[in-house]
PDB file of C-alpha atoms in Angstrom:
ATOM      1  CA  UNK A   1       0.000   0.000   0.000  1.00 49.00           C
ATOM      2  CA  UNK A   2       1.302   3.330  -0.979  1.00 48.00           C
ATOM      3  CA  UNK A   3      -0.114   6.906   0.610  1.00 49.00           C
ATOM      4  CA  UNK A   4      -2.107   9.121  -1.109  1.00 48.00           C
ATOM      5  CA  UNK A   5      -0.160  12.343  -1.331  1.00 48.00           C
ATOM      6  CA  UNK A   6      -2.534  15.425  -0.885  1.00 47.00           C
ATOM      7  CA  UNK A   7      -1.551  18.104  -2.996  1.00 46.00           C
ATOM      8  CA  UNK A   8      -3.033  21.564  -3.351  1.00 47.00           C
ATOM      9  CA  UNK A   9      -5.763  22.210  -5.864  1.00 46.00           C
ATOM     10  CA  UNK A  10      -4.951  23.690  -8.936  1.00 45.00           C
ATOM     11  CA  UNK A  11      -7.041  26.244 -10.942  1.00 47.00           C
ATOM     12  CA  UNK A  12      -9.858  24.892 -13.440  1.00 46.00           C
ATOM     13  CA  UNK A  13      -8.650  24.833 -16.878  1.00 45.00           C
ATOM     14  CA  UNK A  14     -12.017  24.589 -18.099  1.00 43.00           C
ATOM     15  CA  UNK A  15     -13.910  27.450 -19.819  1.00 44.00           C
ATOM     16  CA  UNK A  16     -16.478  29.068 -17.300  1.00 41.00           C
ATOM     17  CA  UNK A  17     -19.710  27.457 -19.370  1.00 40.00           C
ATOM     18  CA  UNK A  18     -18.488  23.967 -18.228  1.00 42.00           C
ATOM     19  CA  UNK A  19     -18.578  24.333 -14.633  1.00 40.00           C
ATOM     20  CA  UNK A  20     -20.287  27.804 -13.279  1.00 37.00           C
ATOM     21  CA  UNK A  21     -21.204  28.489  -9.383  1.00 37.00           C
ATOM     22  CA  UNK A  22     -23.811  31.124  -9.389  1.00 36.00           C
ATOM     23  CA  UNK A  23     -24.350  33.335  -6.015  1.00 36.00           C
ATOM     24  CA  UNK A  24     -27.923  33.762  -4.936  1.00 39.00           C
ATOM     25  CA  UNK A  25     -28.491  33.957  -1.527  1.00 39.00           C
ATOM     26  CA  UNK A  26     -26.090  30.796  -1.340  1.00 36.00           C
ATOM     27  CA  UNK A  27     -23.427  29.209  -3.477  1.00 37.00           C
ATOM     28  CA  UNK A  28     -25.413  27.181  -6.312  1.00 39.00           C
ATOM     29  CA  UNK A  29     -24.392  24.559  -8.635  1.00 41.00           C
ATOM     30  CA  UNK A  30     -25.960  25.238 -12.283  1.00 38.00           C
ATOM     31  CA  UNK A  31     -27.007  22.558 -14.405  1.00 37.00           C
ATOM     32  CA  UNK A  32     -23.788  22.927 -16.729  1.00 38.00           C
ATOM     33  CA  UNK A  33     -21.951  21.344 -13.603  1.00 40.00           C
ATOM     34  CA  UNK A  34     -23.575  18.316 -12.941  1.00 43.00           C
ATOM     35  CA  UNK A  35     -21.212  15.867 -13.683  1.00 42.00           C
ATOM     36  CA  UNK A  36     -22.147  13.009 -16.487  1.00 43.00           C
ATOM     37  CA  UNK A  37     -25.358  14.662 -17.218  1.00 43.00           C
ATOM     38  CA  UNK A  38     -27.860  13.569 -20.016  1.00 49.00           C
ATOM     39  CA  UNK A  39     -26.692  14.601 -23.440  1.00 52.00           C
ATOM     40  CA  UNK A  40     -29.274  16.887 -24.145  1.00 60.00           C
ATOM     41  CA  UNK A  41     -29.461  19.896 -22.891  1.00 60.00           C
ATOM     42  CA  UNK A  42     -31.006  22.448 -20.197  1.00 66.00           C
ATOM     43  CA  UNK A  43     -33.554  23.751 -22.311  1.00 64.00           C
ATOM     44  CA  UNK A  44     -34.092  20.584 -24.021  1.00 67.00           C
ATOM     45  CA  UNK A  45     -34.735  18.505 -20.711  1.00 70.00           C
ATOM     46  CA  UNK A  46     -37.111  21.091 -19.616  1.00 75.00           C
ATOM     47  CA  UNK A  47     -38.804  20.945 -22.748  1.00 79.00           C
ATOM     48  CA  UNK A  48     -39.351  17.147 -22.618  1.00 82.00           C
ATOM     49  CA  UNK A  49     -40.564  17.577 -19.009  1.00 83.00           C
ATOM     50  CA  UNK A  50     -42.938  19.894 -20.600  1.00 83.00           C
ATOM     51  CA  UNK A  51     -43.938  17.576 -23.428  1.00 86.00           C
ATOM     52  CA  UNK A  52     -44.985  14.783 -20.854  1.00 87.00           C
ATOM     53  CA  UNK A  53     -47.188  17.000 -19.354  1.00 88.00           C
ATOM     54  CA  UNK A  54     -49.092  17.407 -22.002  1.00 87.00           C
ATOM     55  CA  UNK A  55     -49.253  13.856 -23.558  1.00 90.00           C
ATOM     56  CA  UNK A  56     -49.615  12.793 -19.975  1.00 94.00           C
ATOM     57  CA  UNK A  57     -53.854  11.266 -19.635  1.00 95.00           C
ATOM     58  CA  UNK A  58     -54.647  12.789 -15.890  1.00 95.00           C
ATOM     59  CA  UNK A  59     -56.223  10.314 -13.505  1.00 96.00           C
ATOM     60  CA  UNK A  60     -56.661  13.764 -11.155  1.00 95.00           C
ATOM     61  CA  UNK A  61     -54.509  16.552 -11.100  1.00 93.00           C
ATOM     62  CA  UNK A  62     -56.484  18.955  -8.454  1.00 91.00           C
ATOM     63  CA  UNK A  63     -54.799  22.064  -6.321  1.00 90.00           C
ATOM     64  CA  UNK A  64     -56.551  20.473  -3.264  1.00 91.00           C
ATOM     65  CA  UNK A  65     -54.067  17.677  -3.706  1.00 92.00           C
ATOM     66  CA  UNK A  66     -50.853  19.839  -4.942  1.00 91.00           C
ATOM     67  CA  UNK A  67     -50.558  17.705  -8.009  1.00 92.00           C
ATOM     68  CA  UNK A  68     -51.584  14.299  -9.169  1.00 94.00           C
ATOM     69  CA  UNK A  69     -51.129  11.140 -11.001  1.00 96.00           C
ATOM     70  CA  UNK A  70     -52.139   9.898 -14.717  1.00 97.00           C
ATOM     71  CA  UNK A  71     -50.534   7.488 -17.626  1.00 96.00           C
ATOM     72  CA  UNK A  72     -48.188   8.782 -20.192  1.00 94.00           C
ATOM     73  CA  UNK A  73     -45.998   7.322 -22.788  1.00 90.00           C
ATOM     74  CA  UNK A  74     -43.804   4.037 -21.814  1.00 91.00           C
ATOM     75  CA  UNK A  75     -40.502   6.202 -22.745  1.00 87.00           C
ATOM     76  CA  UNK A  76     -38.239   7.399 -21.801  1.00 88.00           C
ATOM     77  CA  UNK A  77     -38.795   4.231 -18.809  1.00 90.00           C
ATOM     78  CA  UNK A  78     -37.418   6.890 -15.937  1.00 91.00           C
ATOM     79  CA  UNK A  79     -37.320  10.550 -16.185  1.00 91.00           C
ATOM     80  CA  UNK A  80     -37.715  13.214 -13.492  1.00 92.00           C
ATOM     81  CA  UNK A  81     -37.191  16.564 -12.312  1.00 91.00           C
ATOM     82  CA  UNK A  82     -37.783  18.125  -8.699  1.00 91.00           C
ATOM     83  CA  UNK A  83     -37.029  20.954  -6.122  1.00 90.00           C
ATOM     84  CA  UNK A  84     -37.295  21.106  -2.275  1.00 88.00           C
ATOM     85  CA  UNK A  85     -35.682  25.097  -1.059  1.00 84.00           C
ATOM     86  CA  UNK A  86     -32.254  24.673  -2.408  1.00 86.00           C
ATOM     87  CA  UNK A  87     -31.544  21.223  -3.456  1.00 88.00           C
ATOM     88  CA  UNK A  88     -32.491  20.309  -6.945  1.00 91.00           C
ATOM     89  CA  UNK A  89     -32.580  16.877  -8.158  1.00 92.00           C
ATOM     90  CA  UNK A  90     -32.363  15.584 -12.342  1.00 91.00           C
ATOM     91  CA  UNK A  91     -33.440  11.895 -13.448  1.00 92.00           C
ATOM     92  CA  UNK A  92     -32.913  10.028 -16.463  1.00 90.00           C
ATOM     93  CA  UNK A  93     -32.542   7.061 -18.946  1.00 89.00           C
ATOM     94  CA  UNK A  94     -29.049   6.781 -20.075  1.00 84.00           C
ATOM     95  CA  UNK A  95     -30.039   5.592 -24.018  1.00 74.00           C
ATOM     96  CA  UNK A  96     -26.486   4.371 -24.817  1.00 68.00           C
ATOM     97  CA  UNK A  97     -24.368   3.645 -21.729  1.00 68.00           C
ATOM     98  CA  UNK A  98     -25.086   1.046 -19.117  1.00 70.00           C
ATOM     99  CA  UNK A  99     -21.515   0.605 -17.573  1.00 72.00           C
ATOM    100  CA  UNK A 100     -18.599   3.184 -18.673  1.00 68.00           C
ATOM    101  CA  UNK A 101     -16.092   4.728 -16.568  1.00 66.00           C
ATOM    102  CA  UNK A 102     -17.669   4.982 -13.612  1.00 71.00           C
ATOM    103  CA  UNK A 103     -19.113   1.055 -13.224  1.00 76.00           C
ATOM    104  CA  UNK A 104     -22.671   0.089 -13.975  1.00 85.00           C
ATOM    105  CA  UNK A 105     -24.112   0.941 -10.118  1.00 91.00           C
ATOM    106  CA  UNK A 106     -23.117   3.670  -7.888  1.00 92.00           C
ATOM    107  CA  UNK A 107     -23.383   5.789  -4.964  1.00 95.00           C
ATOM    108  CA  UNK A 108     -21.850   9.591  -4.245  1.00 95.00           C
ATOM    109  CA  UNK A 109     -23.618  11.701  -1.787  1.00 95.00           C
ATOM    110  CA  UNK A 110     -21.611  14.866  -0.306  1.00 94.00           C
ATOM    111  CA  UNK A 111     -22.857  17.501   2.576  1.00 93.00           C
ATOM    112  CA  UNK A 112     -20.131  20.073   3.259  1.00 92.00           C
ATOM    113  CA  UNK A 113     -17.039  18.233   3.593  1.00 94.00           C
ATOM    114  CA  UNK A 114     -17.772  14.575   4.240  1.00 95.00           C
ATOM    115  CA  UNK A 115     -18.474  12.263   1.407  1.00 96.00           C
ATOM    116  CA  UNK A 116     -19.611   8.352   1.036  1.00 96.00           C
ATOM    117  CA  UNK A 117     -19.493   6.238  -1.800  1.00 94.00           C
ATOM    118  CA  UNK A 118     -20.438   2.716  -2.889  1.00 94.00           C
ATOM    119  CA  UNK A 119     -20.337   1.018  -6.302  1.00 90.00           C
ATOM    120  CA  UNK A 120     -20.872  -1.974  -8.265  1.00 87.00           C
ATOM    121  CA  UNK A 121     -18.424  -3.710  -8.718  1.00 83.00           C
ATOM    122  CA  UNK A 122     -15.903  -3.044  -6.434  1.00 83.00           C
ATOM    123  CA  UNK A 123     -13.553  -0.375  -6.690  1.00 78.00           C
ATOM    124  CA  UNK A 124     -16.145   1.269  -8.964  1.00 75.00           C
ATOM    125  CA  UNK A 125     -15.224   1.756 -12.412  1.00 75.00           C
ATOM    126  CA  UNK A 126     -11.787   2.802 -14.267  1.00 73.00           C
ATOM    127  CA  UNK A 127     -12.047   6.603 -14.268  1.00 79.00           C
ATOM    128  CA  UNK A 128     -13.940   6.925 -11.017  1.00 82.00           C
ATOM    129  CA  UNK A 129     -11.327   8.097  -8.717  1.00 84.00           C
ATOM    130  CA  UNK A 130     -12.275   5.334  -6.636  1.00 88.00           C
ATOM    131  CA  UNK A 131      -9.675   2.821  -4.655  1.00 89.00           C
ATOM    132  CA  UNK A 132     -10.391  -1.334  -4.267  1.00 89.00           C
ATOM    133  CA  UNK A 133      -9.801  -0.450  -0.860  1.00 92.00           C
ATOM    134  CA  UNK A 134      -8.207   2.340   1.593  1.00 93.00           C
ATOM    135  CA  UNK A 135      -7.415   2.312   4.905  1.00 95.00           C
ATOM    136  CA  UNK A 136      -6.729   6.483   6.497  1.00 95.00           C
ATOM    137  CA  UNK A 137      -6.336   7.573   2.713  1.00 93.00           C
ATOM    138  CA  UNK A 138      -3.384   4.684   2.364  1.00 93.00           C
ATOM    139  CA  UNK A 139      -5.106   3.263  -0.826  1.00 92.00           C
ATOM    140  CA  UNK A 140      -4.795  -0.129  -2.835  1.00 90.00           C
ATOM    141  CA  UNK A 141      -5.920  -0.296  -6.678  1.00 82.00           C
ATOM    142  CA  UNK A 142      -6.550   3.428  -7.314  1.00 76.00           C
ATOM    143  CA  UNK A 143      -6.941   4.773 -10.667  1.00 71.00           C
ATOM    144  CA  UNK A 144      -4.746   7.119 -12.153  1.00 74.00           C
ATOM    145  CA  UNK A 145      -4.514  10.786 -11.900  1.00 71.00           C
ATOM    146  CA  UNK A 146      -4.728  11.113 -15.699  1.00 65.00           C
ATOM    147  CA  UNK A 147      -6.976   8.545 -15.942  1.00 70.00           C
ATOM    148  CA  UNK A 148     -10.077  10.137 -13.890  1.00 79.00           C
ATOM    149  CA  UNK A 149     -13.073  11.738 -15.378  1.00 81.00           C
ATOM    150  CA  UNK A 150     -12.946  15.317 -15.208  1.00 81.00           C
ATOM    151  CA  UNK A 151     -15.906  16.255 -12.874  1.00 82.00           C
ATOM    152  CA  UNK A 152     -17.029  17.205  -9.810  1.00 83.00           C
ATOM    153  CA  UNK A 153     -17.897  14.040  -8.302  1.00 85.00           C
ATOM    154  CA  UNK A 154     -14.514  12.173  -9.486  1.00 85.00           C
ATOM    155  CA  UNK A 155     -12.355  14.700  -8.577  1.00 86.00           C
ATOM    156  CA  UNK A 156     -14.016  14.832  -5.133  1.00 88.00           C
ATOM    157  CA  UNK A 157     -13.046  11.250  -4.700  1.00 90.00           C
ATOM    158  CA  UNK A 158      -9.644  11.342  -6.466  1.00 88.00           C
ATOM    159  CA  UNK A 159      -8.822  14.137  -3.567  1.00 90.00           C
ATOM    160  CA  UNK A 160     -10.755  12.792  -0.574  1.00 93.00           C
ATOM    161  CA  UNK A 161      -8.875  11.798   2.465  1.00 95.00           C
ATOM    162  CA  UNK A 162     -10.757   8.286   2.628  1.00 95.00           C
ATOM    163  CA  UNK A 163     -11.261   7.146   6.332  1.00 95.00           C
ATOM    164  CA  UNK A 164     -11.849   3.762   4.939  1.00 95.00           C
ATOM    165  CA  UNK A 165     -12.841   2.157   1.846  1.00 95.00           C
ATOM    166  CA  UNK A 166     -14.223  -1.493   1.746  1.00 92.00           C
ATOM    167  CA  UNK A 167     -14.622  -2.747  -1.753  1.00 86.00           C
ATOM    168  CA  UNK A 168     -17.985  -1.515  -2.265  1.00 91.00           C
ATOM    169  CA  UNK A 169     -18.177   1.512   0.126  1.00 93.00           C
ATOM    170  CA  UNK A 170     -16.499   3.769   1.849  1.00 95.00           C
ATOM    171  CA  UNK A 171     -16.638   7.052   3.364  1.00 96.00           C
ATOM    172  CA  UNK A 172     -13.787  10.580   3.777  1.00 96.00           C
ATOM    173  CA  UNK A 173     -13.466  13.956   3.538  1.00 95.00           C
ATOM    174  CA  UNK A 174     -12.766  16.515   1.172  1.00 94.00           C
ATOM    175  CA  UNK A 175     -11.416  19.931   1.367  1.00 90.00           C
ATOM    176  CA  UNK A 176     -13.800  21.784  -0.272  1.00 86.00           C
ATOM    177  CA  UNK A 177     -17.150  22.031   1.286  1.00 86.00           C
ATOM    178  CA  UNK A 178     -18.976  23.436  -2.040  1.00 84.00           C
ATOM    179  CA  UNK A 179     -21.215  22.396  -3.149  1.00 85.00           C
ATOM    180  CA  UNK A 180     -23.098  22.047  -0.100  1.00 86.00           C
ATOM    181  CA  UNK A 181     -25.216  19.312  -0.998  1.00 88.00           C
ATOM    182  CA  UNK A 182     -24.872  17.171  -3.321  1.00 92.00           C
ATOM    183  CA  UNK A 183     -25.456  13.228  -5.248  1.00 94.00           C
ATOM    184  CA  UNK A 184     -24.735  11.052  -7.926  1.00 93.00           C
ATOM    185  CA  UNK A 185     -26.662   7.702  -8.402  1.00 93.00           C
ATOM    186  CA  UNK A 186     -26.999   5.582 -11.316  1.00 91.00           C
ATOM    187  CA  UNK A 187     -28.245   2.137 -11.396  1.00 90.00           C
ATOM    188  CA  UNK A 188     -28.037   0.047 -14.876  1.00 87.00           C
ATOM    189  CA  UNK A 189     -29.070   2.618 -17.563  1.00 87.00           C
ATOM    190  CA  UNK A 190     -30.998   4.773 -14.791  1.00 91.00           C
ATOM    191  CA  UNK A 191     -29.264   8.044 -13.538  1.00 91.00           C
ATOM    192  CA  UNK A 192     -30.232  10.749 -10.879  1.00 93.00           C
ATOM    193  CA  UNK A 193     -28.270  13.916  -9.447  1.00 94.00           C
ATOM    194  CA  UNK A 194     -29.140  16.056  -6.903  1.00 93.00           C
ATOM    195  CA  UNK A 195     -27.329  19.415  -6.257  1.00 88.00           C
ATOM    196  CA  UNK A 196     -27.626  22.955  -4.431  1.00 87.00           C
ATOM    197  CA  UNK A 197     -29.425  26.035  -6.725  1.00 83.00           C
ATOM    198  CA  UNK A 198     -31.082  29.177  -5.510  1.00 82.00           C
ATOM    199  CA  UNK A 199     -34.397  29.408  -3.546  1.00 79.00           C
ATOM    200  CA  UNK A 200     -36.565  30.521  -6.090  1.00 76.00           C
ATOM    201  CA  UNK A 201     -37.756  30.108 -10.107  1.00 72.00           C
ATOM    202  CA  UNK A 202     -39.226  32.623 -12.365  1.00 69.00           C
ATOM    203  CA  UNK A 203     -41.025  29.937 -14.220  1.00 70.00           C
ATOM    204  CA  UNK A 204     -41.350  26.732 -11.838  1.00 74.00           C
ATOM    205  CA  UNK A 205     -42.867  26.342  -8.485  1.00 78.00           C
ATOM    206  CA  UNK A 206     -40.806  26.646  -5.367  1.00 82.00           C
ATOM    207  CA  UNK A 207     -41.392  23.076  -4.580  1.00 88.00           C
ATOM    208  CA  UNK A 208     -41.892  20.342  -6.980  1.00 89.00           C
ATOM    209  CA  UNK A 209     -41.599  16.859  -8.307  1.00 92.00           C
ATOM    210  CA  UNK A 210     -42.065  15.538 -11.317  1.00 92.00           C
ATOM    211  CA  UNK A 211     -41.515  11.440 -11.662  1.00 94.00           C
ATOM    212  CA  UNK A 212     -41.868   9.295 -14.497  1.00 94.00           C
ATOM    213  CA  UNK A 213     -41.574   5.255 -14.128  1.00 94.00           C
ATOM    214  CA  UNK A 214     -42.592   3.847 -17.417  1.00 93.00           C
ATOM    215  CA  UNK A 215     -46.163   4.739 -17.949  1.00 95.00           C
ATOM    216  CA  UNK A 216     -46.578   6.005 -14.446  1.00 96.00           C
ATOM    217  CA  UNK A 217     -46.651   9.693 -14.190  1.00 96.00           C
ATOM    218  CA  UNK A 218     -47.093  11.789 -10.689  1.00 95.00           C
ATOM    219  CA  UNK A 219     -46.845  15.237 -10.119  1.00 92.00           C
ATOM    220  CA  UNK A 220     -46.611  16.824  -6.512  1.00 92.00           C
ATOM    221  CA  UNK A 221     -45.529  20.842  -6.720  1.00 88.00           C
ATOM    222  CA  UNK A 222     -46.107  24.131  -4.218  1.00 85.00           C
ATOM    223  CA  UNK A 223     -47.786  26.001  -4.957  1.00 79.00           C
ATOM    224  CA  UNK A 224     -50.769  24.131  -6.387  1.00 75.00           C
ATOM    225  CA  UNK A 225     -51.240  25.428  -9.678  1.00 66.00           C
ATOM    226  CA  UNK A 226     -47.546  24.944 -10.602  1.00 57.00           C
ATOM    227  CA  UNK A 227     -45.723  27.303 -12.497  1.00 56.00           C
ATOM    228  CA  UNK A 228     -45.874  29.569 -15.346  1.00 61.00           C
ATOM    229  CA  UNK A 229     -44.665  27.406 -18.370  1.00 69.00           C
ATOM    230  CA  UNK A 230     -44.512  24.108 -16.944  1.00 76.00           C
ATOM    231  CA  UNK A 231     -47.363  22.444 -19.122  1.00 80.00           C
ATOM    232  CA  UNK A 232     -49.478  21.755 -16.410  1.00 85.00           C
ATOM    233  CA  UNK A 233     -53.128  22.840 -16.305  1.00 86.00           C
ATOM    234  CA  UNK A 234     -54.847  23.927 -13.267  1.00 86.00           C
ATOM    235  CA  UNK A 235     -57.350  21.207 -12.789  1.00 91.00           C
ATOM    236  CA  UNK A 236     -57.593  18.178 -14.312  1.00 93.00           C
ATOM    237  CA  UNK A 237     -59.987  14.373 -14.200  1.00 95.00           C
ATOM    238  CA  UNK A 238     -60.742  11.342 -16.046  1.00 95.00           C
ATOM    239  CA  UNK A 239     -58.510  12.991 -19.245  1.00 92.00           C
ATOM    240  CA  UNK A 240     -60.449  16.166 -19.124  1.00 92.00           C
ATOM    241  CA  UNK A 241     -59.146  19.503 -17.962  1.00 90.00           C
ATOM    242  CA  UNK A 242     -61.262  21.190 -16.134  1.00 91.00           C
ATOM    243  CA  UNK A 243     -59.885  24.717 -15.564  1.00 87.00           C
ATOM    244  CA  UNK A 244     -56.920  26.773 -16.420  1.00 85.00           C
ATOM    245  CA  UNK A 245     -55.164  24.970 -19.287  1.00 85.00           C
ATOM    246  CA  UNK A 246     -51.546  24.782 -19.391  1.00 80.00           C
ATOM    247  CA  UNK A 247     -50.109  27.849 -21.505  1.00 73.00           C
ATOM    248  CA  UNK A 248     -49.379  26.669 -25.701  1.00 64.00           C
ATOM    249  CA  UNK A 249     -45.686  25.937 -26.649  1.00 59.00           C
ATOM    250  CA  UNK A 250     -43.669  24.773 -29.259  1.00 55.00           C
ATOM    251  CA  UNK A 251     -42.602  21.135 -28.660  1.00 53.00           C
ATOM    252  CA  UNK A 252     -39.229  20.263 -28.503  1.00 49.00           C
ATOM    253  CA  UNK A 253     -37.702  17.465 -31.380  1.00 50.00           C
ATOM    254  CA  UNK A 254     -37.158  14.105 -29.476  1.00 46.00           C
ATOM    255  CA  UNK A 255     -40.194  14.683 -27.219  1.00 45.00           C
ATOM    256  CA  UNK A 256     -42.674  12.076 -26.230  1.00 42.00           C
ATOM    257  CA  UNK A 257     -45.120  10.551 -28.755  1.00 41.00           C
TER     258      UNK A 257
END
């Protein structure tokens, strides 16, 4: 077993787009730096959130209930959105990658400075930062410097000081307690994150959730009537809307059906 030298962090070398911390209130992680994320795009991931709404056949969907539940199209089989104050959290199907770098299961949840980590199959994947095993950040098996994805939840395990690590899980701490919150999950072809943002949207509600499981479709969001452009109308029963349809908008290419 050789130690883990700690050096100091070096400056980003990547342009600002890729990874941007916006200020509001409280440090925030945008979109653009959640690591491995879905190939398409912001915009385009809102848009197909969007799109479900509307193709979605509503069981109920009532304000007395803050949301509801109805049967949309069979894909994508997971997709999902959501927002509780400050933590965000992004779902989705990965179309073309069931294993890669990182192994085909995994765990990475950080708040402030401590981090834990499990994985399928041991030691995680090649360019995971992660060690077969580690005992006071004296590591066995870890991957290379140069061989480590370049994102925030590799790098965060490349430089933790790992108070153990176990073959499948493990748990240390980093030096950097930004983001505040913040997790990585992917199981098979199914991926989630879940990161820090600002309090508020100008077009979603404050709190929300938006799941998807194969035809499955529920909606829970504060306030009640949702936001401005999410696609949702105000009432909704038996596939009829009742009151306050949701606002007309283009429809994004690669939508639902």
């Amino acid at each position: 077993l050789k130690p883990k030298h700690t050096t100091h962090p070096v400056p980003c070398s990547r342009p600002l787009g890729a990874c941007r911390v916006v200020c509001s209130g409280s440090l925030s992680m945008a979109y653009a730096a959640v690591p491995a994320a879905s190939s398409k795009l912001k915009h385009e991931r809102d848009q197909l959130i969007i799109n479900e709404n509307g193709d979605t056949w509503w069981l109920i969907l009532s304000p007395l209930l803050c949301g509801g539940c109805g049967c949309g199209p069979c894909q994508p089989l997971v997709a999902g959105e959501g927002k509780i104050c400050c933590a965000e959290w992004h779902q989705w199907t990965e179309e073309d990658v069931c294993c890669g770098g990182s192994g085909c299961c995994f765990d990475f949840e950080k708040v402030c400075c401590c981090v834990y980590h499990s994985s399928c199959p041991p030691g995680g994947g090649s360019e995971d930062g992660v060690p077969c095993c580690a005992v006071c950040n004296y590591r066995c098996g870890a991957d290379k410097d140069e061989a480590v994805q370049d994102n925030i939840r590799t790098q965060s395990m490349a430089k933790a000081f790992l108070l153990f690590y176990l073959g499948c899980f493990g748990i240390g701490v980093v030096p950097d307690c930004f983001p505040l919150v913040m997790a990585s999950r992917k199981w098979c072809c199914c991926r989630a994150e879940v990161y820090t943002a600002g309090p508020f949207s100008n077009n979603k509600p404050w709190c929300y959730a938006y799941t998807k499981l194969c035809c499955v479709v529920v909606r829970k969001l504060f306030p009640a009537c949702g936001g401005k452009e999410d696609g949702l109308p105000g009432c909704a029963c038996c596939g009829r809307t009742l009151c306050c349809p949701p606002q007309e908008r283009p429809r994004a290419s690669g939508g639902a059906p």
